C-alpha cells in the first residue's frame, strides 16, 4: 500500500503545471506530530513549501502563537476558549484519546468500560496507568474531561459546577505518572508490572504496537461513554502567508497524501470514505462535548494538582438512640453509595468517630484496597446506639485528629445535651479545618450553620437534599 501511495504522490507532483517558488513557513505543532517528517518531505517536493516545525504540548502552545506562520495542534479548542483561534483552519486528520492496556490487565476493566469504570478500578488500586501532563498536553486534559463528564452525567458540556474534586480523586489515585511523553515513559518502564496501561492518542498506541518496543502489544480500549477526538487543524496564523497555506492544505487533504498520513502515522483520514488499515476502523463511539468555558479547565487542573496521598476525611457520626430506624438507615446508605469513582480512594485516610453522650468508637484507615473499604462499612454497620448527644465534644475530638489537608463531615439528628455548648466549642477558634454538618430531624440548624460558616464548610439538610449526593459532593473537598 505504501508503494501505491508513493506512486500517487509522484503523479500528483508531475501533474503540477509549473514549479511554484520555494517557501519556508514556521509552524508550531503538537509534539506527537514529529512522526510526520516523511510526509512533510514529500510535501516540500510536491509544493515547494518547507514546514520548519517547532513542537510544544497543545495546551502550552495554545497560550501564544506569536512568531509563527502556521499552527498545527491536536485541537483548536484551547485557543477558542482564549478567544485566540485563527480565522482560517482546516482539519487534516483525526485521532481519539483512548486507553492502551497491557493484555494481562484487560479483564480488570471489563469488556467495554466507561471512564467511570476505569476510575472505579483506579480508586482501589486495581488499575494503574500513565498519562500526559494536562498542564501542557491536550491528551492529558482529554482524560480529565472524560472522567469529569462521566461523573457529571449531564450529557452536555461540563460547567464549572459539574466538576467535583471528589469525582476525580478516584481516577487520579491510579496515576503512575504524568509526563510530557507518556508513551515513551511506558516503554522505559516496560519491565514494571505495576503499570497497567497508558492514556494516549489511538495513533500513538497503534504506532507503539507496530514498533515492537513492548514485550506484548497493548490492547486499545475505547470508553463507551465517549472520547475526546483530536482533529489536528492546520491554522493560518500570519494572513500574509495565505497563498502558501492554501497550497499546503490542498496537498495534505488530497487522497494520496491522506493515504500516506494514515499509513505512516496511524491517524484517521478526514474523509470517512478514504481507505485505511482495518485497525483504523474500530468504532470510537460518541465524541464528548469539549468544555466551552476556560473556568472548567482551570478547575480540572486545580483538582489534578491537589490529587495524591496525605489527604484525610473524618466522619463524625451520631449513634444516639434518636437515630434508630430510618435515620441510621439513611446514614448507612450514604456510606454504601460511596462506590464507583465516587468512593474513598487509594492513599486517602478515612477516620470514623461514632458518638452519643461520649465518643463510642474511633477508627482510621488509609485506603490501600477493597478490604479497607469493607472495614469502614463494618464500623458504620454497628448497632451500638446509646443515650445522650455530645455533638460539640465529639467534633472537638475529631478536629484533634486532623493531619494535613483534612475535612470533617458531621452527621447528627439531635440537639446537644452533653459536653460543651456550641459557644464553648467556638470560643477556642475554629477555621483551619472545614466542617460540613449534615442535619437530620430536629438538629439545631442555626448552631450547625454557625459551625459550618466559622470553619469554611457548609450545612446540608438531609431532609431537602439527597444524602448520598451530599456526601459525594462535600467529602474531602474544599
Short mmCIF file of C-alpha atoms in Angstrom, two decimals:
data_model
loop_
_atom_site.label_atom_id
_atom_site.label_comp_id
_atom_site.label_asym_id
_atom_site.label_seq_id
_atom_site.Cartn_x
_atom_site.Cartn_y
_atom_site.Cartn_z
CA UNK A 1 0.00 0.00 0.00
CA UNK A 2 2.86 2.35 0.75
CA UNK A 3 4.29 1.80 -2.77
CA UNK A 4 0.92 2.74 -4.30
CA UNK A 5 0.73 5.90 -2.15
CA UNK A 6 4.23 6.90 -3.17
CA UNK A 7 3.40 6.45 -6.88
CA UNK A 8 0.25 8.53 -6.49
CA UNK A 9 2.23 11.28 -4.81
CA UNK A 10 4.71 11.32 -7.70
CA UNK A 11 1.85 11.51 -10.19
CA UNK A 12 0.31 14.36 -8.21
CA UNK A 13 3.65 16.17 -8.29
CA UNK A 14 4.17 15.57 -12.01
CA UNK A 15 0.74 16.95 -12.86
CA UNK A 16 1.64 20.37 -11.49
CA UNK A 17 1.80 22.75 -14.47
CA UNK A 18 4.78 24.68 -13.13
CA UNK A 19 7.05 24.56 -10.12
CA UNK A 20 5.92 27.11 -7.54
CA UNK A 21 8.55 29.26 -5.82
CA UNK A 22 10.03 27.69 -2.67
CA UNK A 23 8.60 28.94 0.62
CA UNK A 24 9.62 28.31 4.22
CA UNK A 25 6.93 28.54 6.91
CA UNK A 26 7.44 28.41 10.66
CA UNK A 27 4.95 26.02 12.28
CA UNK A 28 4.10 25.48 15.95
CA UNK A 29 2.92 21.87 16.29
CA UNK A 30 1.89 19.31 18.89
CA UNK A 31 4.79 17.01 19.88
CA UNK A 32 3.20 13.81 18.57
CA UNK A 33 3.36 15.25 15.04
CA UNK A 34 7.09 14.58 14.90
CA UNK A 35 6.13 11.38 13.06
CA UNK A 36 5.01 13.47 10.06
CA UNK A 37 8.60 14.12 8.93
CA UNK A 38 8.39 11.76 5.88
CA UNK A 39 5.08 13.32 4.85
CA UNK A 40 6.48 16.84 5.14
CA UNK A 41 9.44 15.85 2.98
CA UNK A 42 7.00 14.78 0.25
CA UNK A 43 5.05 17.98 0.78
CA UNK A 44 8.17 20.04 0.13
CA UNK A 45 9.00 18.12 -3.06
CA UNK A 46 5.44 18.45 -4.32
CA UNK A 47 4.66 22.07 -3.44
CA UNK A 48 7.94 23.82 -2.76
CA UNK A 49 6.73 24.66 0.75
CA UNK A 50 9.04 23.72 3.62
CA UNK A 51 7.45 23.49 7.06
CA UNK A 52 10.00 24.32 9.78
CA UNK A 53 8.31 22.75 12.79
CA UNK A 54 8.74 23.54 16.49
CA UNK A 55 6.97 21.16 18.86
CA UNK A 56 5.17 22.08 22.09
CA UNK A 57 2.37 20.50 24.09
CA UNK A 58 -1.04 21.53 22.77
CA UNK A 59 -2.17 23.28 25.96
CA UNK A 60 1.16 25.05 26.35
CA UNK A 61 1.32 26.01 22.66
CA UNK A 62 -2.20 27.47 22.78
CA UNK A 63 -1.04 30.18 25.17
CA UNK A 64 0.76 32.06 22.37
CA UNK A 65 1.24 31.60 18.61
CA UNK A 66 3.41 34.70 18.27
CA UNK A 67 6.30 34.38 15.82
CA UNK A 68 4.78 31.52 13.79
CA UNK A 69 3.21 31.45 10.33
CA UNK A 70 1.06 28.39 10.99
CA UNK A 71 -0.09 26.32 13.95
CA UNK A 72 -0.79 22.59 13.75
CA UNK A 73 -2.13 21.40 17.07
CA UNK A 74 -4.19 18.40 18.10
CA UNK A 75 -7.11 20.77 18.67
CA UNK A 76 -8.00 24.45 18.31
CA UNK A 77 -10.40 24.28 21.26
CA UNK A 78 -7.90 25.66 23.78
CA UNK A 79 -7.29 28.67 21.52
CA UNK A 80 -11.04 29.15 21.10
CA UNK A 81 -11.54 29.38 24.86
CA UNK A 82 -8.97 32.19 24.97
CA UNK A 83 -10.54 33.98 22.00
CA UNK A 84 -7.28 33.47 20.10
CA UNK A 85 -8.32 30.97 17.43
CA UNK A 86 -7.01 31.94 13.96
CA UNK A 87 -9.77 32.73 11.49
CA UNK A 88 -8.66 30.13 8.97
CA UNK A 89 -8.14 26.46 9.81
CA UNK A 90 -8.61 23.07 8.17
CA UNK A 91 -8.72 19.64 9.80
CA UNK A 92 -6.13 17.33 8.30
CA UNK A 93 -6.68 14.05 10.19
CA UNK A 94 -8.25 12.72 13.39
CA UNK A 95 -7.33 10.52 16.34
CA UNK A 96 -9.30 9.74 19.53
CA UNK A 97 -7.77 9.79 23.02
CA UNK A 98 -8.13 6.22 24.33
CA UNK A 99 -6.56 3.69 26.71
CA UNK A 100 -3.78 1.28 25.89
CA UNK A 101 -3.89 -1.65 28.34
CA UNK A 102 -1.45 -4.50 28.90
CA UNK A 103 -3.14 -7.75 27.77
CA UNK A 104 -2.91 -9.36 31.20
CA UNK A 105 -4.76 -6.45 32.81
CA UNK A 106 -7.53 -6.02 30.23
CA UNK A 107 -10.06 -8.14 32.16
CA UNK A 108 -9.86 -5.80 35.17
CA UNK A 109 -11.70 -3.10 33.21
CA UNK A 110 -14.43 -5.27 31.68
CA UNK A 111 -15.44 -5.76 28.06
CA UNK A 112 -16.27 -2.15 27.09
CA UNK A 113 -15.68 0.01 30.18
CA UNK A 114 -16.72 3.58 30.75
CA UNK A 115 -14.39 6.27 32.08
CA UNK A 116 -16.26 5.72 35.35
CA UNK A 117 -15.26 2.04 35.34
CA UNK A 118 -11.62 2.97 34.77
CA UNK A 119 -11.77 5.40 37.69
CA UNK A 120 -13.52 2.79 39.83
CA UNK A 121 -10.68 0.31 39.35
CA UNK A 122 -8.04 3.02 39.81
CA UNK A 123 -9.63 4.23 43.06
CA UNK A 124 -8.97 0.97 44.87
CA UNK A 125 -5.54 0.25 43.39
CA UNK A 126 -6.63 -2.31 40.80
CA UNK A 127 -5.58 -0.29 37.73
CA UNK A 128 -2.51 1.94 37.43
CA UNK A 129 -1.81 3.96 34.33
CA UNK A 130 0.28 6.73 32.86
CA UNK A 131 -0.96 9.89 31.17
CA UNK A 132 0.33 13.12 29.71
CA UNK A 133 0.63 16.18 31.93
CA UNK A 134 -2.68 18.05 31.39
CA UNK A 135 -0.98 21.38 32.08
CA UNK A 136 0.85 21.08 28.76
CA UNK A 137 -0.84 18.28 26.82
CA UNK A 138 -4.21 18.03 25.14
CA UNK A 139 -4.18 14.25 25.65
CA UNK A 140 -3.79 14.60 29.41
CA UNK A 141 -6.58 17.17 29.59
CA UNK A 142 -8.80 14.89 27.49
CA UNK A 143 -8.51 12.17 30.15
CA UNK A 144 -9.68 14.54 32.89
CA UNK A 145 -12.54 15.77 30.71
CA UNK A 146 -13.64 12.19 30.07
CA UNK A 147 -13.80 11.26 33.76
CA UNK A 148 -15.40 14.54 34.85
CA UNK A 149 -18.03 14.33 32.09
CA UNK A 150 -18.88 10.76 33.04
CA UNK A 151 -19.19 11.82 36.67
CA UNK A 152 -21.44 14.80 35.90
CA UNK A 153 -23.89 12.64 33.95
CA UNK A 154 -25.47 15.66 32.27
CA UNK A 155 -24.85 14.59 28.68
CA UNK A 156 -23.69 18.13 27.95
CA UNK A 157 -20.52 20.19 28.02
CA UNK A 158 -19.05 20.49 31.50
CA UNK A 159 -19.82 23.57 33.57
CA UNK A 160 -17.62 24.67 36.48
CA UNK A 161 -20.20 23.45 38.99
CA UNK A 162 -20.19 19.98 37.37
CA UNK A 163 -16.51 19.41 38.20
CA UNK A 164 -16.15 17.86 41.65
CA UNK A 165 -12.76 17.13 43.17
CA UNK A 166 -14.24 14.06 44.82
CA UNK A 167 -15.18 12.62 41.46
CA UNK A 168 -11.67 12.97 40.06
CA UNK A 169 -9.74 11.70 43.06
CA UNK A 170 -10.50 8.04 42.42
CA UNK A 171 -9.24 8.26 38.85
CA UNK A 172 -6.10 10.17 39.77
CA UNK A 173 -5.33 7.79 42.63
CA UNK A 174 -4.33 5.25 39.97
CA UNK A 175 -1.96 7.59 38.16
CA UNK A 176 1.54 6.08 38.00
CA UNK A 177 2.98 9.07 36.13
CA UNK A 178 2.03 12.12 34.09
CA UNK A 179 4.82 13.33 31.85
CA UNK A 180 5.12 15.16 28.51
CA UNK A 181 5.53 11.85 26.61
CA UNK A 182 3.65 9.06 28.42
CA UNK A 183 4.17 6.53 25.61
CA UNK A 184 7.96 6.85 25.85
CA UNK A 185 7.71 6.60 29.64
CA UNK A 186 5.66 3.41 29.35
CA UNK A 187 8.35 1.92 27.09
CA UNK A 188 11.01 2.92 29.60
CA UNK A 189 9.00 1.11 32.32
CA UNK A 190 8.18 -1.89 30.16
CA UNK A 191 9.54 -4.25 32.80
CA UNK A 192 7.50 -2.57 35.57
CA UNK A 193 4.46 -4.80 36.04
CA UNK A 194 2.80 -2.28 38.37
CA UNK A 195 1.89 -0.02 35.40
CA UNK A 196 -1.15 -1.47 33.64
CA UNK A 197 -1.67 0.97 30.79
CA UNK A 198 -1.50 4.47 29.38
CA UNK A 199 -3.90 7.19 28.18
CA UNK A 200 -2.84 8.49 24.76
CA UNK A 201 -3.98 9.09 21.20
CA UNK A 202 -5.02 5.99 19.26
CA UNK A 203 -2.36 6.85 16.66
CA UNK A 204 0.44 6.82 19.23
CA UNK A 205 -0.67 3.46 20.64
CA UNK A 206 -1.01 1.81 17.23
CA UNK A 207 2.43 3.12 16.26
CA UNK A 208 3.85 1.77 19.53
CA UNK A 209 2.33 -1.66 18.89
CA UNK A 210 3.73 -1.69 15.35
CA UNK A 211 7.20 -0.76 16.60
CA UNK A 212 7.66 -3.87 18.72
CA UNK A 213 9.14 -1.82 21.58
CA UNK A 214 6.95 -3.57 24.18
CA UNK A 215 7.10 -7.26 25.12
CA UNK A 216 3.43 -7.53 24.09
CA UNK A 217 1.26 -5.09 22.14
CA UNK A 218 -1.26 -3.07 24.10
CA UNK A 219 -4.99 -3.66 23.78
CA UNK A 220 -6.84 -0.49 22.84
CA UNK A 221 -9.89 0.41 24.92
CA UNK A 222 -12.45 2.94 23.68
CA UNK A 223 -14.55 4.04 26.71
CA UNK A 224 -18.17 3.56 25.75
CA UNK A 225 -19.37 6.78 27.40
CA UNK A 226 -17.36 8.86 24.96
CA UNK A 227 -13.95 10.05 23.90
CA UNK A 228 -12.28 13.37 23.11
CA UNK A 229 -11.44 13.45 19.40
CA UNK A 230 -8.41 15.38 18.14
CA UNK A 231 -8.90 16.71 14.61
CA UNK A 232 -5.45 18.27 14.07
CA UNK A 233 -6.42 21.53 12.36
CA UNK A 234 -3.74 23.35 10.35
CA UNK A 235 -4.27 27.03 11.22
CA UNK A 236 -3.12 30.15 9.40
CA UNK A 237 -1.54 32.48 11.95
CA UNK A 238 0.02 35.04 9.56
CA UNK A 239 -2.55 36.12 6.93
CA UNK A 240 0.27 37.22 4.63
CA UNK A 241 1.11 33.54 4.16
CA UNK A 242 -2.33 32.64 2.80
CA UNK A 243 -1.18 31.53 -0.66
CA UNK A 244 1.41 29.09 0.67
CA UNK A 245 -1.04 27.91 3.35
CA UNK A 246 -3.64 27.04 0.70
CA UNK A 247 -1.04 25.03 -1.24
CA UNK A 248 -0.17 23.07 1.89
CA UNK A 249 -3.80 22.35 2.86
CA UNK A 250 -4.78 21.31 -0.68
CA UNK A 251 -1.88 18.86 -0.84
CA UNK A 252 -2.37 17.43 2.67
CA UNK A 253 -6.08 16.82 2.03
CA UNK A 254 -5.50 15.18 -1.35
CA UNK A 255 -6.32 11.42 -1.49
CA UNK A 256 -2.71 10.22 -1.90
CA UNK A 257 -1.44 12.45 0.92
CA UNK A 258 -4.28 11.34 3.19
CA UNK A 259 -3.43 7.73 2.48
CA UNK A 260 0.24 8.37 3.25
CA UNK A 261 -0.67 10.08 6.55
CA UNK A 262 -2.80 7.11 7.57
CA UNK A 263 -0.08 4.61 6.67
CA UNK A 264 2.84 6.50 8.22
CA UNK A 265 1.22 7.97 11.35
CA UNK A 266 -1.82 5.75 12.11
CA UNK A 267 -4.16 8.76 12.09
CA UNK A 268 -7.58 8.57 10.52
CA UNK A 269 -8.19 10.43 7.23
CA UNK A 270 -10.66 13.33 7.42
CA UNK A 271 -12.65 11.70 4.64
CA UNK A 272 -14.53 8.83 6.32
CA UNK A 273 -14.76 7.04 2.96
CA UNK A 274 -10.99 7.05 2.40
CA UNK A 275 -9.34 3.60 2.51
CA UNK A 276 -7.45 2.77 5.69
CA UNK A 277 -5.92 -0.06 7.68
CA UNK A 278 -8.52 -2.24 9.44
CA UNK A 279 -7.09 -1.10 12.79
CA UNK A 280 -8.29 2.40 11.93
CA UNK A 281 -11.88 1.24 11.51
CA UNK A 282 -12.59 0.49 15.18
CA UNK A 283 -15.78 2.11 16.43
CA UNK A 284 -14.76 5.06 18.58
CA UNK A 285 -18.27 5.64 19.90
CA UNK A 286 -19.52 9.09 20.84
CA UNK A 287 -17.32 12.16 20.89
CA UNK A 288 -17.61 14.04 24.19
CA UNK A 289 -18.54 17.69 24.28
CA UNK A 290 -15.49 19.82 24.91
CA UNK A 291 -15.98 22.43 27.69
CA UNK A 292 -16.88 25.87 26.39
CA UNK A 293 -15.55 27.78 29.40
CA UNK A 294 -11.94 28.22 30.50
CA UNK A 295 -13.04 28.05 34.13
CA UNK A 296 -13.81 24.35 33.64
CA UNK A 297 -10.26 23.56 32.53
CA UNK A 298 -8.85 25.69 35.34
CA UNK A 299 -10.94 23.76 37.86
CA UNK A 300 -9.84 20.42 36.42
CA UNK A 301 -6.20 21.45 36.80
CA UNK A 302 -6.71 22.58 40.39
CA UNK A 303 -8.04 19.15 41.33
CA UNK A 304 -5.35 17.40 39.29
CA UNK A 305 -2.62 19.26 41.13
CA UNK A 306 -4.19 18.53 44.53
CA UNK A 307 -4.54 14.81 43.95
CA UNK A 308 -2.29 12.41 45.79
CA UNK A 309 -1.71 10.85 49.16
CA UNK A 310 -1.81 12.59 52.52
CA UNK A 311 -5.41 13.81 52.43
CA UNK A 312 -7.86 12.93 55.18
CA UNK A 313 -11.59 13.00 55.74
CA UNK A 314 -13.15 12.49 59.19
CA UNK A 315 -16.77 11.41 59.61
CA UNK A 316 -18.36 12.27 62.97
CA UNK A 317 -21.47 10.10 63.20
CA UNK A 318 -24.32 10.41 65.69
CA UNK A 319 -25.19 6.99 67.18
CA UNK A 320 -27.56 8.28 69.84
CA UNK A 321 -30.81 6.37 70.29
CA UNK A 322 -32.81 9.03 68.43
CA UNK A 323 -31.06 7.91 65.21
CA UNK A 324 -32.65 4.45 65.44
CA UNK A 325 -34.74 3.42 62.45
CA UNK A 326 -34.91 5.38 59.20
CA UNK A 327 -32.21 7.88 60.15
CA UNK A 328 -29.45 5.36 60.86
CA UNK A 329 -30.53 3.51 57.71
CA UNK A 330 -30.12 6.70 55.68
CA UNK A 331 -26.69 7.27 57.19
CA UNK A 332 -25.58 3.76 56.25
CA UNK A 333 -26.99 4.16 52.73
CA UNK A 334 -24.93 7.30 52.31
CA UNK A 335 -21.80 5.29 53.01
CA UNK A 336 -22.89 2.41 50.82
CA UNK A 337 -23.34 4.90 47.98
CA UNK A 338 -19.63 5.73 48.06
CA UNK A 339 -18.94 3.22 45.32
CA UNK A 340 -17.61 3.51 41.81
CA UNK A 341 -15.50 6.55 41.10
CA UNK A 342 -17.10 8.49 43.99
CA UNK A 343 -15.64 6.09 46.53
CA UNK A 344 -12.84 6.51 49.00
CA UNK A 345 -9.65 6.17 47.05
CA UNK A 346 -6.18 4.70 47.44
CA UNK A 347 -3.93 6.86 49.59
CA UNK A 348 -6.75 8.69 51.38
CA UNK A 349 -7.01 8.39 55.16
CA UNK A 350 -10.59 7.97 56.38
CA UNK A 351 -11.46 8.31 60.05
CA UNK A 352 -14.82 7.43 61.59
CA UNK A 353 -15.80 8.78 65.01
CA UNK A 354 -19.06 7.31 66.37
CA UNK A 355 -20.56 9.19 69.29
CA UNK A 356 -23.56 9.51 71.59
CA UNK A 357 -23.10 11.06 75.04
CA UNK A 358 -19.36 10.36 74.58
CA UNK A 359 -17.13 9.09 71.80
CA UNK A 360 -18.07 5.41 71.32
CA UNK A 361 -15.53 4.38 68.71
CA UNK A 362 -12.72 5.81 66.60
CA UNK A 363 -11.32 4.02 63.56
CA UNK A 364 -8.78 5.31 60.99
CA UNK A 365 -7.89 3.54 57.75
CA UNK A 366 -5.52 4.58 54.99
CA UNK A 367 -7.14 3.01 51.95
CA UNK A 368 -4.97 0.54 50.04
CA UNK A 369 -7.64 -1.77 48.65
CA UNK A 370 -11.14 -3.18 48.95
CA UNK A 371 -10.51 -4.77 52.35
CA UNK A 372 -10.08 -1.30 53.83
CA UNK A 373 -13.39 -0.17 52.36
CA UNK A 374 -15.09 -3.21 53.87
CA UNK A 375 -13.56 -2.36 57.26
CA UNK A 376 -15.09 1.14 57.11
CA UNK A 377 -18.52 -0.24 56.22
CA UNK A 378 -18.29 -2.66 59.16
CA UNK A 379 -17.81 0.27 61.56
CA UNK A 380 -20.84 2.08 60.15
CA UNK A 381 -22.92 -1.12 60.40
CA UNK A 382 -22.65 -1.08 64.21
CA UNK A 383 -25.93 -1.31 66.15
CA UNK A 384 -24.38 0.23 69.27
CA UNK A 385 -26.72 3.21 69.85
CA UNK A 386 -26.75 4.93 73.25
CA UNK A 387 -28.43 7.78 75.12
CA UNK A 388 -27.50 11.49 75.04
CA UNK A 389 -25.83 13.56 72.31
CA UNK A 390 -22.46 15.28 72.81
CA UNK A 391 -22.14 16.90 69.38
CA UNK A 392 -19.51 19.52 70.11
CA UNK A 393 -17.41 17.29 72.32
CA UNK A 394 -17.27 14.66 69.55
CA UNK A 395 -16.48 17.29 66.94
CA UNK A 396 -13.69 18.69 69.10
CA UNK A 397 -12.29 15.17 69.41
CA UNK A 398 -12.43 14.75 65.62
CA UNK A 399 -10.66 18.04 64.91
CA UNK A 400 -7.79 16.99 67.13
CA UNK A 401 -7.24 14.04 64.79
CA UNK A 402 -6.75 16.24 61.71
CA UNK A 403 -3.39 15.88 59.96
CA UNK A 404 -2.54 17.92 56.89
CA UNK A 405 -5.32 18.63 54.40
CA UNK A 406 -8.45 17.44 56.17
CA UNK A 407 -12.19 17.92 56.02
CA UNK A 408 -14.79 16.83 58.59
CA UNK A 409 -18.32 15.63 57.87
CA UNK A 410 -20.70 15.74 60.87
CA UNK A 411 -23.98 13.79 60.77
CA UNK A 412 -26.48 14.33 63.58
CA UNK A 413 -30.21 14.43 64.22
CA UNK A 414 -30.37 15.81 67.74
CA UNK A 415 -29.64 18.80 69.92
CA UNK A 416 -26.51 18.89 72.02
CA UNK A 417 -27.34 17.77 75.61
CA UNK A 418 -23.93 16.65 76.89
CA UNK A 419 -20.42 18.06 76.92
CA UNK A 420 -19.50 21.62 75.82
CA UNK A 421 -22.02 24.02 74.27
CA UNK A 422 -21.62 25.42 70.78
CA UNK A 423 -20.45 28.75 72.27
CA UNK A 424 -17.77 26.97 74.30
CA UNK A 425 -16.74 24.99 71.21
CA UNK A 426 -16.42 28.09 69.03
CA UNK A 427 -14.71 30.17 71.70
CA UNK A 428 -11.36 28.44 71.12
CA UNK A 429 -11.39 29.45 67.44
CA UNK A 430 -12.22 27.16 64.55
CA UNK A 431 -11.25 27.69 60.94
CA UNK A 432 -8.28 25.53 59.99
CA UNK A 433 -10.42 22.51 59.06
CA UNK A 434 -13.71 22.84 57.13
CA UNK A 435 -16.71 21.19 58.79
CA UNK A 436 -19.70 20.03 56.75
CA UNK A 437 -22.68 19.31 59.05
CA UNK A 438 -25.44 17.10 57.61
CA UNK A 439 -28.65 17.76 59.52
CA UNK A 440 -31.22 15.05 60.24
CA UNK A 441 -34.53 15.50 62.07
CA UNK A 442 -34.61 18.10 64.86
CA UNK A 443 -30.91 19.01 64.97
CA UNK A 444 -30.43 22.74 65.63
CA UNK A 445 -30.00 24.26 62.19
CA UNK A 446 -28.71 27.60 63.47
CA UNK A 447 -25.98 26.03 65.60
CA UNK A 448 -24.85 23.69 62.84
CA UNK A 449 -24.73 26.54 60.35
CA UNK A 450 -22.67 28.70 62.75
CA UNK A 451 -20.03 25.98 62.96
CA UNK A 452 -20.04 25.41 59.20
CA UNK A 453 -19.63 29.12 58.47
CA UNK A 454 -16.90 29.56 61.07
CA UNK A 455 -14.86 26.72 59.57
CA UNK A 456 -15.32 27.41 55.87
CA UNK A 457 -17.67 24.47 55.29
CA UNK A 458 -21.39 24.44 54.59
CA UNK A 459 -24.57 22.96 56.03
CA UNK A 460 -26.57 20.27 54.23
CA UNK A 461 -30.13 19.44 55.24
CA UNK A 462 -30.75 15.72 54.80
CA UNK A 463 -34.48 16.39 54.63
CA UNK A 464 -34.24 18.51 51.47
CA UNK A 465 -31.14 17.12 49.74
CA UNK A 466 -30.20 13.64 48.54
CA UNK A 467 -28.00 12.45 51.37
CA UNK A 468 -25.79 10.19 49.21
CA UNK A 469 -25.29 13.04 46.75
CA UNK A 470 -24.44 15.46 49.56
CA UNK A 471 -21.80 13.08 50.93
CA UNK A 472 -20.28 12.69 47.47
CA UNK A 473 -20.12 16.44 46.96
CA UNK A 474 -18.54 17.50 50.20
CA UNK A 475 -16.34 14.71 51.50
CA UNK A 476 -12.71 15.59 51.11
CA UNK A 477 -13.33 18.77 49.05
CA UNK A 478 -12.68 22.39 49.83
#
